[in-house]
Amino acid sequence: MKFITIDKKDWANGIEKSRGIYQLFGPVKDKNEFFIKHLEKDTLPAMEYDNSVMSAKSIIFPQTEKMLTATLDESQEDHHIMKKIETDDTPRAVIGIRPYDAKAMKLLKLNFDTDDYRDPYWCDAYEATTFVGLGINKPGPFDFSTSTGTGPFCDDGLDVLLADLDDKYLAKVLTDKGAAFVGACGFDTVADEKESLALFDILRKEAEKNIASHIETDKLKEKTVLELHEAPFWDDLAFSCINCGTCTYVCPTCWCFDIQDEVKQKESVRLRIWDTCMSPLFTRHATGHNPRASKTQRVRQRFMHKLKYFLDKYDQGIMCVGCGRCVKSCPVNIDIREVCNIMNSYEKQA
Amino acid sequence: MENPYLPYPVRIDDIEIATEDKSLKTFKFVFLNKEDEEKFSYQAGQFAELSIPGVGEIPIGIASSPVEKGFVKFTVFRTGVVTSHLHNMKVGDIMGIRGPLGNWYPWDKLENKNVVIIGGGFAFTTLRSSIIYMLDPANRNKFKNIDVVYGARSPGMLLYREELFGKNERISICILRLMGPMIQIGNTIQALFPLLLNRMPQRPMKTHMPLSVALRL
């Protein structure tokens, strides 16, 4: 680990310089909101943003991704034989990613990179990416990241963590990947380690003071799946849900996808597309039978997966990083903080 | 590690109509590349994704048994987009299989024990795989009695009838109406059946006349 000071006057030049090696992604302002997008030439990441509407997961796990292709033209020798579509896994860097989004990538990795299966699309993209995080000086009202094992200056899952100090950035370079990126930008003003660590600590404490909402997760582990599953509160919690699926799309830790085939002329392409467990179609069988036919079952499934099944299976905390996007985006104000606290404090009546 | 989404190319080698009403067909696939067959090494009870380029893929239980070499078999009910397409395909057509996926029956725990196999309808496919596996000369003496209870809506809906119930002379067959009296059943089944009957849901039995086969292999 080392620390680098970056004068903001040198920032634009350095970023442009890194394009020789990296494709760049970062926050871009679109109307009044921010999105994590590909940074076109001469576009700098909009570092003054509060939070992006969508998480950064699409950089590694696009909303629609081409996986396989085959020709249906029977005059071709290899007709109907599927082949992998070559993916672009040249180095890329996401600049200004929020710390909780980087942490979320690490949770996604548990699913996409296992001993039994390695998802080549996700893993190759993840390995090609350098995560340059930006600490959150003033967390917004929806941020509850300190109670989910991350926080405004958490560096877990990041290669570089930047702190915005008005006229300069202080960069905490955490990995070799991070050092390579900083090197490619030509940022080389080394800062004193002790002072920098102390400064990061002050910034973190200041930022954490702004976080007003907290959740309790300490008792989730000891409860049985069945007692939470059969708890009486699910109908009430799900009552207002309109099954729009927004919570799953904006969530940085939601990983479910559907696989679909598309045909143009004689070329077929197999795609994977984000799916949502909030939709009845998610579980409907071809026979018409649906094991999660009711809204309550689906809402319960989402929260049980995030807050109980994941916790039990991986023992890496809950599958929520406290970014607050689902709370902000939900059209009917279903609040994961409230659900989590209800689940955590639930005691089965004898 | 290989791409787990990429299917192995296969050719349809044979298509058999599996039930009277033609809603089920058994497809026999041969791998285009011999080495893929070794990679597709499975256990009785597992499933695979049948993959038709341009249409989609579906998870189907493997009906063939690991002891049957040179091909894999799947029995498929015609119900949705992909299964309907598959039912219209012909011998010689090329498609894909990926897997094997899922869990299997714990064969080591069943050794030196009486085995009772209970199945119903066309979910019997992976049980065919298991039966063929257990009856293989290399495996048969690992197990004691093997009893099978198999039910379907009507006799014509029983899968693999000839193959499993018709030709094997050691088998004592009794087709029994679940609502009616039982005749000639193996000891294990006799002990088991009242229990089984009590647990059967009543509703579907009023609308259909389910038929069951109980046999000792």
Coordinates of C-alpha atoms in Angstrom, one line a residue:
Chain A
M1 CA 0.0 0.0 0.0
K2 CA 1.2 3.5 -0.8
F3 CA -0.2 7.0 -1.0
I4 CA -0.1 9.4 -3.9
T5 CA -1.2 13.0 -4.0
I6 CA -2.9 14.1 -7.2
D7 CA -3.2 17.8 -7.8
K8 CA -6.6 18.4 -9.5
K9 CA -4.8 20.6 -12.1
D10 CA -3.1 17.4 -13.3
W11 CA -6.2 15.2 -13.0
A12 CA -7.6 15.7 -16.5
N13 CA -4.2 15.1 -18.2
G14 CA -3.5 12.0 -16.2
I15 CA -6.9 10.5 -16.9
E16 CA -6.5 11.1 -20.7
K17 CA -3.0 9.6 -20.6
S18 CA -4.4 6.4 -19.1
R19 CA -6.6 5.9 -22.2
G20 CA -3.5 4.5 -23.9
I21 CA -4.0 1.3 -21.9
Y22 CA -7.4 1.5 -20.3
Q23 CA -11.0 1.9 -21.5
L24 CA -12.5 4.2 -19.0
F25 CA -15.8 4.1 -17.2
G26 CA -17.2 6.5 -14.6
P27 CA -20.1 8.7 -13.4
V28 CA -21.7 10.7 -16.2
K29 CA -24.4 13.3 -15.7
D30 CA -27.5 12.7 -17.7
K31 CA -30.2 15.3 -17.1
N32 CA -30.3 15.5 -13.3
E33 CA -29.0 12.1 -12.5
F34 CA -25.7 10.3 -12.6
F35 CA -25.0 6.9 -14.3
I36 CA -21.9 4.9 -14.5
K37 CA -21.0 4.8 -18.2
H38 CA -18.3 4.5 -20.7
L39 CA -16.3 7.8 -20.7
E40 CA -16.0 9.0 -24.2
K41 CA -12.8 10.8 -25.3
D42 CA -12.3 14.1 -23.4
T43 CA -15.0 13.2 -21.0
L44 CA -13.9 13.2 -17.4
P45 CA -15.7 11.3 -14.6
A46 CA -18.2 13.6 -12.9
M47 CA -16.6 13.2 -9.5
E48 CA -19.0 15.7 -7.8
Y49 CA -21.8 13.1 -7.8
D50 CA -23.7 11.9 -4.8
N51 CA -24.8 8.5 -6.0
S52 CA -25.5 6.9 -9.4
V53 CA -29.1 5.8 -10.2
M54 CA -27.9 2.4 -11.2
S55 CA -25.0 0.6 -9.5
A56 CA -21.7 -0.1 -11.2
K57 CA -22.5 -3.8 -11.7
S58 CA -23.3 -3.4 -15.4
I59 CA -19.6 -2.6 -16.1
I60 CA -18.9 -6.3 -15.4
F61 CA -22.4 -7.8 -15.8
P62 CA -24.1 -5.9 -18.6
Q63 CA -27.9 -5.7 -18.7
T64 CA -27.8 -7.6 -21.9
E65 CA -24.8 -9.6 -22.8
K66 CA -24.1 -11.7 -25.9
M67 CA -22.8 -15.1 -24.9
L68 CA -22.9 -17.6 -27.7
T69 CA -23.7 -17.7 -31.4
A70 CA -24.5 -20.3 -34.1
T71 CA -25.5 -20.2 -37.7
L72 CA -28.8 -21.8 -38.6
D73 CA -27.8 -21.9 -42.3
E74 CA -27.7 -25.7 -43.1
S75 CA -25.4 -25.2 -46.0
Q76 CA -22.7 -24.3 -43.5
E77 CA -20.7 -27.1 -42.1
D78 CA -20.9 -25.9 -38.5
H79 CA -24.6 -25.1 -38.6
H80 CA -26.4 -25.3 -35.2
I81 CA -23.1 -25.6 -33.3
M82 CA -22.8 -22.9 -30.7
K83 CA -19.6 -21.0 -30.2
K84 CA -18.5 -18.4 -27.6
I85 CA -18.7 -14.8 -28.7
E86 CA -15.3 -13.2 -28.2
T87 CA -15.5 -10.7 -25.4
D88 CA -13.4 -7.5 -25.0
D89 CA -11.3 -8.2 -21.9
T90 CA -8.7 -5.5 -22.5
P91 CA -7.9 -3.5 -19.4
R92 CA -10.6 -1.1 -18.2
A93 CA -10.9 1.1 -15.2
V94 CA -13.9 2.4 -13.4
I95 CA -13.1 5.7 -11.9
G96 CA -15.1 7.1 -9.0
I97 CA -16.9 3.9 -8.2
R98 CA -18.5 4.2 -4.7
P99 CA -16.8 1.9 -2.1
Y100 CA -20.0 -0.1 -1.5
D101 CA -20.3 -0.8 -5.2
A102 CA -16.8 -2.3 -5.2
K103 CA -17.7 -4.3 -2.1
A104 CA -20.8 -5.6 -3.9
M105 CA -18.6 -6.9 -6.7
K106 CA -16.8 -9.0 -4.2
L107 CA -20.1 -10.5 -3.0
L108 CA -21.1 -11.2 -6.7
K109 CA -17.8 -13.0 -7.1
L110 CA -18.9 -15.6 -4.6
N111 CA -21.6 -16.5 -7.1
F112 CA -19.8 -16.2 -10.4
D113 CA -16.5 -17.7 -9.4
T114 CA -16.9 -21.0 -7.5
D115 CA -14.9 -24.2 -7.1
D116 CA -17.4 -26.0 -9.4
Y117 CA -18.0 -23.3 -12.0
R118 CA -16.3 -20.2 -13.2
D119 CA -18.5 -17.8 -15.3
P120 CA -16.0 -16.8 -17.9
Y121 CA -17.9 -13.7 -19.0
W122 CA -18.2 -12.2 -15.5
C123 CA -14.8 -13.3 -14.3
D124 CA -12.8 -12.2 -17.3
A125 CA -14.4 -8.8 -17.2
Y126 CA -13.9 -8.6 -13.4
E127 CA -10.2 -9.5 -13.7
A128 CA -9.7 -7.0 -16.6
T129 CA -11.1 -4.1 -14.4
T130 CA -9.3 -1.8 -12.1
F131 CA -11.6 -0.3 -9.5
V132 CA -10.7 3.3 -8.6
G133 CA -13.0 4.2 -5.8
L134 CA -14.0 7.6 -4.5
G135 CA -14.7 8.0 -0.8
I136 CA -18.0 9.6 0.1
N137 CA -17.4 12.8 2.1
K138 CA -21.0 13.5 2.6
P139 CA -23.1 10.4 2.6
G140 CA -26.7 10.9 1.5
P141 CA -29.9 10.2 3.6
F142 CA -30.3 6.7 2.1
D143 CA -26.8 5.5 2.9
F144 CA -26.7 2.9 5.7
S145 CA -23.4 1.3 4.5
T146 CA -21.8 1.4 8.0
S147 CA -24.1 -1.3 9.2
T148 CA -23.6 -3.6 6.3
G149 CA -19.8 -4.2 6.7
T150 CA -18.7 -1.4 4.3
G151 CA -18.8 2.3 4.7
P152 CA -18.0 5.6 3.0
F153 CA -14.2 5.0 3.0
C154 CA -14.2 1.2 3.0
D155 CA -11.5 -0.1 0.6
D156 CA -12.6 -3.7 0.4
G157 CA -12.7 -4.7 -3.2
L158 CA -11.0 -1.6 -4.5
D159 CA -7.6 -1.2 -6.2
V160 CA -7.3 2.5 -5.5
L161 CA -9.3 4.6 -3.0
L162 CA -9.5 8.4 -3.7
A163 CA -10.3 11.0 -1.1
D164 CA -11.4 14.3 -2.4
L165 CA -9.6 17.1 -0.6
D166 CA -11.0 20.1 -2.6
D167 CA -7.9 21.1 -4.6
K168 CA -6.4 17.6 -4.7
Y169 CA -7.1 13.9 -4.4
L170 CA -5.3 11.7 -2.0
A171 CA -5.0 8.2 -3.5
K172 CA -4.6 5.1 -1.4
V173 CA -3.1 2.6 -3.8
L174 CA -4.1 -0.9 -2.6
T175 CA -3.1 -3.4 -5.2
D176 CA -0.7 -4.0 -8.1
K177 CA -3.5 -3.3 -10.5
G178 CA -4.1 0.0 -8.7
A179 CA -0.4 0.9 -8.9
A180 CA -0.4 0.1 -12.6
F181 CA -3.3 2.4 -13.2
V182 CA -1.9 5.3 -11.2
G183 CA 1.4 4.7 -13.0
A184 CA -0.4 4.9 -16.4
C185 CA -1.9 8.2 -15.4
G186 CA 1.6 9.5 -14.5
F187 CA 0.5 10.3 -10.9
D188 CA 3.7 9.9 -8.9
T189 CA 3.8 12.4 -6.0
V190 CA 4.2 10.1 -3.0
A191 CA 2.5 11.2 0.2
D192 CA 3.6 10.3 3.7
E193 CA 2.0 7.1 4.8
K194 CA 1.4 7.9 8.4
E195 CA -0.1 11.3 7.7
S196 CA -2.2 9.9 4.9
L197 CA -3.6 7.1 7.1
A198 CA -4.5 9.6 9.7
L199 CA -6.2 11.9 7.2
F200 CA -8.2 9.0 5.8
D201 CA -9.2 8.1 9.3
I202 CA -10.4 11.7 10.0
L203 CA -12.3 11.8 6.7
R204 CA -14.0 8.4 7.5
K205 CA -15.1 9.5 10.9
E206 CA -16.4 12.8 9.6
A207 CA -18.3 11.1 6.8
E208 CA -19.7 8.4 9.1
K209 CA -21.2 11.1 11.3
N210 CA -23.5 11.9 8.4
I211 CA -24.9 8.5 8.3
A212 CA -28.1 8.6 10.2
S213 CA -29.7 5.3 9.3
H214 CA -28.6 2.0 10.7
I215 CA -29.9 -1.5 10.5
E216 CA -29.5 -4.4 13.0
T217 CA -28.4 -7.7 11.6
D218 CA -26.8 -9.4 14.6
K219 CA -29.7 -11.9 15.3
L220 CA -30.4 -13.0 11.7
K221 CA -27.9 -15.8 11.8
E222 CA -29.4 -17.5 14.9
K223 CA -32.9 -17.6 13.5
T224 CA -34.0 -20.6 11.5
V225 CA -35.0 -20.2 7.9
L226 CA -38.4 -21.8 8.7
E227 CA -39.3 -19.4 11.5
L228 CA -38.5 -16.4 9.3
H229 CA -40.2 -18.0 6.3
E230 CA -43.4 -18.6 8.3
A231 CA -43.3 -15.3 10.1
P232 CA -46.6 -13.3 10.0
F233 CA -45.3 -10.0 8.7
W234 CA -44.7 -10.8 5.0
D235 CA -48.2 -10.0 3.8
D236 CA -48.0 -6.6 5.4
L237 CA -44.5 -5.9 4.0
A238 CA -45.5 -7.0 0.5
F239 CA -48.9 -5.3 0.4
S240 CA -47.9 -2.2 -1.5
C241 CA -45.4 -3.9 -3.9
I242 CA -46.4 -3.5 -7.5
N243 CA -43.8 -6.1 -8.9
C244 CA -42.0 -3.5 -10.9
G245 CA -38.6 -5.1 -10.2
T246 CA -36.8 -1.7 -9.8
C247 CA -35.2 -2.8 -6.5
T248 CA -33.5 -5.7 -8.3
Y249 CA -32.2 -3.7 -11.2
V250 CA -30.7 -0.9 -9.2
C251 CA -29.2 -3.3 -6.6
P252 CA -25.5 -3.8 -6.9
T253 CA -25.7 -7.3 -5.5
C254 CA -28.6 -8.7 -7.5
W255 CA -27.1 -11.2 -10.0
C256 CA -30.1 -13.1 -11.5
F257 CA -30.3 -13.4 -15.2
D258 CA -32.4 -15.1 -17.9
I259 CA -31.0 -16.8 -21.0
Q260 CA -32.7 -16.1 -24.3
D261 CA -32.1 -16.8 -27.9
E262 CA -32.4 -14.2 -30.7
V263 CA -32.4 -14.9 -34.4
K264 CA -31.6 -12.4 -37.1
Q265 CA -31.6 -13.9 -40.6
K266 CA -29.7 -17.2 -40.2
E267 CA -27.7 -16.1 -37.2
S268 CA -28.7 -17.0 -33.7
V269 CA -27.3 -15.3 -30.7
R270 CA -27.7 -16.5 -27.1
L271 CA -28.1 -13.6 -24.7
R272 CA -28.2 -13.2 -21.0
I273 CA -30.4 -10.5 -19.7
W274 CA -31.0 -9.3 -16.1
D275 CA -34.0 -10.9 -14.6
T276 CA -36.0 -10.1 -11.6
C277 CA -37.4 -12.3 -8.9
M278 CA -40.2 -9.8 -8.4
S279 CA -41.8 -10.9 -11.7
P280 CA -44.2 -13.9 -11.7
L281 CA -42.5 -15.0 -14.9
F282 CA -39.2 -15.5 -13.0
T283 CA -40.4 -18.8 -11.7
R284 CA -43.3 -19.8 -13.9
H285 CA -42.9 -23.3 -15.4
A286 CA -43.8 -24.1 -19.0
T287 CA -46.7 -26.1 -17.7
G288 CA -48.2 -23.0 -16.1
H289 CA -47.4 -24.0 -12.6
N290 CA -45.7 -21.3 -10.6
P291 CA -44.1 -22.1 -7.3
R292 CA -43.9 -18.4 -6.4
A293 CA -47.3 -17.3 -7.7
S294 CA -48.1 -14.7 -5.1
K295 CA -46.6 -11.3 -4.5
T296 CA -45.9 -12.1 -0.9
Q297 CA -43.9 -15.2 -1.8
R298 CA -41.8 -13.1 -4.2
V299 CA -41.1 -10.3 -1.8
R300 CA -40.3 -12.8 0.9
Q301 CA -37.9 -14.5 -1.5
R302 CA -36.0 -11.4 -2.2
F303 CA -35.5 -10.3 1.4
M304 CA -34.8 -13.9 2.6
H305 CA -32.2 -14.3 -0.1
K306 CA -30.5 -11.0 0.7
L307 CA -30.7 -11.2 4.5
K308 CA -30.8 -14.9 5.4
Y309 CA -30.0 -17.5 2.7
F310 CA -26.9 -15.6 1.5
L311 CA -25.7 -15.1 5.1
D312 CA -26.2 -18.8 5.9
K313 CA -24.6 -20.1 2.7
Y314 CA -21.5 -18.0 2.5
D315 CA -21.0 -16.6 6.0
Q316 CA -19.8 -13.3 4.5
G317 CA -22.5 -11.0 6.0
I318 CA -25.7 -10.1 4.3
M319 CA -26.1 -9.6 0.6
C320 CA -26.7 -5.9 1.0
V321 CA -24.0 -3.1 1.0
G322 CA -26.2 -0.3 2.3
C323 CA -26.1 1.9 -0.9
G324 CA -29.8 2.7 -0.3
R325 CA -30.7 2.7 -4.1
C326 CA -33.6 0.3 -3.7
V327 CA -35.0 2.5 -0.8
K328 CA -34.7 5.6 -3.0
S329 CA -36.1 4.1 -6.2
C330 CA -39.0 2.0 -4.8
P331 CA -42.2 3.7 -6.1
V332 CA -44.1 2.4 -3.1
N333 CA -41.5 3.0 -0.4
I334 CA -40.7 -0.5 0.6
D335 CA -37.6 -0.1 2.7
I336 CA -35.0 -2.9 3.2
R337 CA -33.9 -1.2 6.4
E338 CA -37.3 -1.6 7.9
V339 CA -37.6 -5.2 6.6
C340 CA -34.2 -6.1 8.0
N341 CA -35.0 -4.7 11.4
I342 CA -38.3 -6.5 11.5
M343 CA -36.6 -9.8 10.5
N344 CA -33.8 -9.3 13.0
S345 CA -36.1 -8.5 15.9
Y346 CA -38.7 -11.1 15.1
E347 CA -39.4 -13.5 18.0
K348 CA -41.7 -16.4 17.2
Q349 CA -44.7 -16.5 19.6
A350 CA -44.9 -19.7 21.5
Chain B
M1 CA -11.9 -24.4 -16.7
E2 CA -14.3 -24.6 -19.7
N3 CA -17.2 -22.3 -20.4
P4 CA -20.1 -23.8 -18.5
Y5 CA -22.6 -22.1 -20.8
L6 CA -21.3 -23.7 -24.0
P7 CA -23.3 -26.8 -25.0
Y8 CA -21.7 -29.9 -26.5
P9 CA -22.9 -30.4 -30.1
V10 CA -25.0 -33.5 -30.5
R11 CA -27.0 -35.2 -33.3
I12 CA -30.4 -36.7 -32.8
D13 CA -29.9 -40.4 -33.5
D14 CA -33.3 -41.7 -32.7
I15 CA -36.8 -40.5 -31.7
E16 CA -39.3 -42.7 -30.0
I17 CA -42.8 -41.9 -29.1
A18 CA -42.9 -42.8 -25.4
T19 CA -46.6 -42.7 -24.5
E20 CA -49.9 -43.5 -26.0
D21 CA -51.0 -39.9 -26.4
K22 CA -47.7 -38.9 -28.1
S23 CA -47.2 -36.1 -25.6
L24 CA -43.8 -37.6 -24.6
K25 CA -41.0 -38.6 -26.9
T26 CA -37.6 -40.1 -26.0
F27 CA -34.7 -38.6 -27.8
K28 CA -31.4 -40.4 -28.3
F29 CA -28.4 -38.1 -28.8
V30 CA -24.9 -38.9 -30.1
F31 CA -22.1 -36.5 -29.4
L32 CA -20.5 -35.0 -32.5
N33 CA -17.1 -35.1 -30.8
K34 CA -16.2 -38.3 -29.1
E35 CA -14.2 -36.6 -26.3
D36 CA -17.3 -34.6 -25.3
E37 CA -19.0 -37.8 -24.2
E38 CA -16.2 -38.4 -21.7
K39 CA -16.5 -34.8 -20.5
F40 CA -20.3 -35.3 -20.1
S41 CA -19.8 -37.9 -17.4
Y42 CA -22.9 -38.1 -15.2
Q43 CA -24.6 -39.9 -12.4
A44 CA -28.1 -41.4 -12.4
G45 CA -30.4 -38.6 -11.1
Q46 CA -28.7 -35.6 -12.7
F47 CA -30.1 -33.4 -15.4
A48 CA -28.8 -31.4 -18.4
E49 CA -29.8 -28.4 -20.4
L50 CA -31.1 -29.3 -23.9
S51 CA -30.1 -26.5 -26.1
I52 CA -31.6 -25.6 -29.5
P53 CA -29.8 -22.7 -31.1
G54 CA -32.2 -19.9 -31.9
V55 CA -34.9 -21.3 -29.7
G56 CA -33.6 -21.7 -26.2
E57 CA -32.7 -24.2 -23.6
I58 CA -34.5 -26.4 -21.1
P59 CA -33.5 -28.4 -18.1
I60 CA -34.4 -32.1 -18.5
G61 CA -33.6 -35.1 -16.4
I62 CA -31.2 -37.6 -18.0
A63 CA -33.1 -40.8 -18.8
S64 CA -30.2 -42.8 -20.0
S65 CA -27.9 -44.5 -17.5
P66 CA -24.1 -44.0 -17.0
V67 CA -23.7 -47.7 -17.8
E68 CA -25.1 -47.1 -21.3
K69 CA -22.3 -45.9 -23.5
G70 CA -22.3 -44.1 -26.9
F71 CA -25.4 -42.0 -26.4
V72 CA -27.6 -40.1 -24.0
K73 CA -31.4 -40.2 -23.8
F74 CA -34.0 -37.7 -22.6
T75 CA -37.7 -38.2 -22.4
V76 CA -39.4 -34.9 -23.0
F77 CA -43.1 -33.8 -22.5
R78 CA -44.4 -31.4 -25.1
T79 CA -45.5 -28.3 -23.2
G80 CA -43.6 -25.0 -24.0
V81 CA -41.7 -23.2 -26.8
V82 CA -38.6 -25.3 -26.7
T83 CA -40.2 -28.7 -26.0
S84 CA -42.7 -28.1 -28.9
H85 CA -39.8 -27.3 -31.2
L86 CA -37.9 -30.3 -30.1
H87 CA -40.9 -32.6 -30.7
N88 CA -40.9 -31.3 -34.3
M89 CA -37.2 -32.0 -34.9
K90 CA -36.0 -35.0 -36.9
V91 CA -33.4 -37.7 -36.7
G92 CA -30.1 -36.2 -37.9
D93 CA -30.7 -32.7 -36.6
I94 CA -28.0 -30.9 -34.7
M95 CA -28.4 -29.3 -31.3
G96 CA -26.6 -29.0 -28.0
I97 CA -26.5 -30.4 -24.5
R98 CA -24.8 -28.8 -21.6
G99 CA -24.2 -30.3 -18.2
P100 CA -24.4 -32.6 -16.4
L101 CA -26.0 -30.5 -13.6
G102 CA -27.6 -31.0 -10.3
N103 CA -27.4 -33.8 -7.7
W104 CA -27.7 -37.5 -7.9
Y105 CA -28.9 -40.4 -5.7
P106 CA -26.4 -41.3 -3.0
W107 CA -25.4 -44.7 -4.4
D108 CA -22.8 -45.4 -1.7
K109 CA -25.4 -45.1 1.0
L110 CA -27.7 -47.5 -0.8
E111 CA -25.2 -50.4 -1.0
N112 CA -26.1 -53.6 0.8
K113 CA -29.6 -52.4 1.4
N114 CA -33.1 -53.0 0.0
V115 CA -33.9 -50.3 -2.4
V116 CA -37.4 -49.0 -3.0
I117 CA -37.9 -46.7 -5.9
I118 CA -41.1 -44.7 -6.0
G119 CA -42.0 -42.5 -8.9
G120 CA -45.0 -41.1 -10.7
G121 CA -45.8 -39.8 -14.2
F122 CA -43.0 -38.7 -16.5
A123 CA -40.8 -37.6 -13.7
F124 CA -39.8 -41.3 -13.9
T125 CA -37.0 -40.5 -16.4
T126 CA -34.1 -40.2 -13.9
L127 CA -35.5 -43.3 -12.1
R128 CA -35.1 -45.2 -15.4
S129 CA -31.5 -44.1 -15.3
S130 CA -31.2 -45.4 -11.7
I131 CA -32.9 -48.7 -12.4
I132 CA -30.7 -49.4 -15.4
Y133 CA -27.7 -48.5 -13.4
M134 CA -28.5 -50.8 -10.5
L135 CA -29.5 -53.7 -12.8
D136 CA -26.1 -53.5 -14.6
P137 CA -24.2 -56.8 -13.9
A138 CA -21.4 -54.7 -12.5
N139 CA -23.7 -53.1 -9.9
R140 CA -26.5 -55.5 -9.3
N141 CA -25.0 -57.4 -6.4
K142 CA -24.2 -54.2 -4.5
F143 CA -27.9 -53.9 -3.7
K144 CA -30.4 -56.4 -2.1
N145 CA -34.0 -56.3 -3.2
I146 CA -35.0 -53.6 -5.6
D147 CA -38.6 -52.7 -5.5
V148 CA -40.3 -50.2 -7.8
V149 CA -43.6 -48.5 -7.4
Y150 CA -44.6 -46.5 -10.4
G151 CA -47.8 -44.7 -11.1
A152 CA -49.3 -43.0 -14.1
R153 CA -52.7 -41.6 -15.1
S154 CA -53.4 -44.6 -17.3
P155 CA -51.5 -47.7 -18.5
G156 CA -50.7 -46.0 -21.8
M157 CA -48.9 -43.2 -19.9
L158 CA -46.4 -45.5 -18.3
L159 CA -42.9 -44.8 -19.6
Y160 CA -40.5 -47.5 -20.7
R161 CA -43.1 -50.1 -20.3
E162 CA -41.8 -52.7 -22.7
E163 CA -38.2 -52.1 -21.6
L164 CA -38.6 -52.2 -17.9
F165 CA -41.8 -54.1 -17.2
G166 CA -42.4 -56.2 -20.3
K167 CA -39.2 -58.2 -21.0
N168 CA -37.8 -59.0 -17.6
E169 CA -39.2 -62.4 -16.6
R170 CA -37.9 -62.1 -13.1
I171 CA -40.3 -59.3 -12.5
S172 CA -43.6 -59.9 -10.9
I173 CA -45.9 -57.3 -12.1
C174 CA -49.1 -56.1 -10.7
I175 CA -51.0 -53.2 -12.0
L176 CA -53.2 -52.0 -9.3
R177 CA -55.8 -49.3 -8.9
L178 CA -54.8 -47.2 -6.0
M179 CA -58.4 -46.9 -5.0
G180 CA -58.9 -50.7 -5.1
P181 CA -57.4 -53.7 -3.4
M182 CA -53.8 -54.5 -3.8
I183 CA -52.5 -57.8 -5.1
Q184 CA -49.2 -59.6 -5.2
I185 CA -46.7 -57.1 -3.9
G186 CA -43.2 -57.5 -2.5
N187 CA -42.7 -57.5 1.2
T188 CA -41.2 -54.0 1.3
I189 CA -43.9 -52.6 -0.8
Q190 CA -46.5 -54.3 1.3
A191 CA -45.2 -52.6 4.4
L192 CA -44.8 -49.3 2.6
F193 CA -48.0 -49.1 0.6
P194 CA -50.5 -48.3 3.4
L195 CA -48.2 -45.6 4.5
L196 CA -47.9 -44.3 0.9
L197 CA -51.6 -44.4 0.4
N198 CA -52.4 -42.4 3.5
R199 CA -50.1 -39.7 2.3
M200 CA -51.5 -39.6 -1.2
P201 CA -53.4 -36.4 -1.9
Q202 CA -57.0 -37.2 -2.4
R203 CA -57.9 -34.6 -5.0
P204 CA -56.2 -35.9 -8.1
M205 CA -57.4 -39.4 -7.4
K206 CA -61.0 -38.4 -7.8
T207 CA -60.5 -37.0 -11.3
H208 CA -58.1 -39.7 -12.6
M209 CA -57.9 -43.3 -12.1
P210 CA -54.3 -43.6 -11.4
L211 CA -52.6 -46.9 -12.1
S212 CA -49.5 -48.1 -10.5
V213 CA -47.0 -50.8 -11.2
A214 CA -45.2 -52.4 -8.3
L215 CA -42.4 -54.8 -9.1
R216 CA -39.4 -56.5 -7.8
L217 CA -36.3 -56.4 -10.0

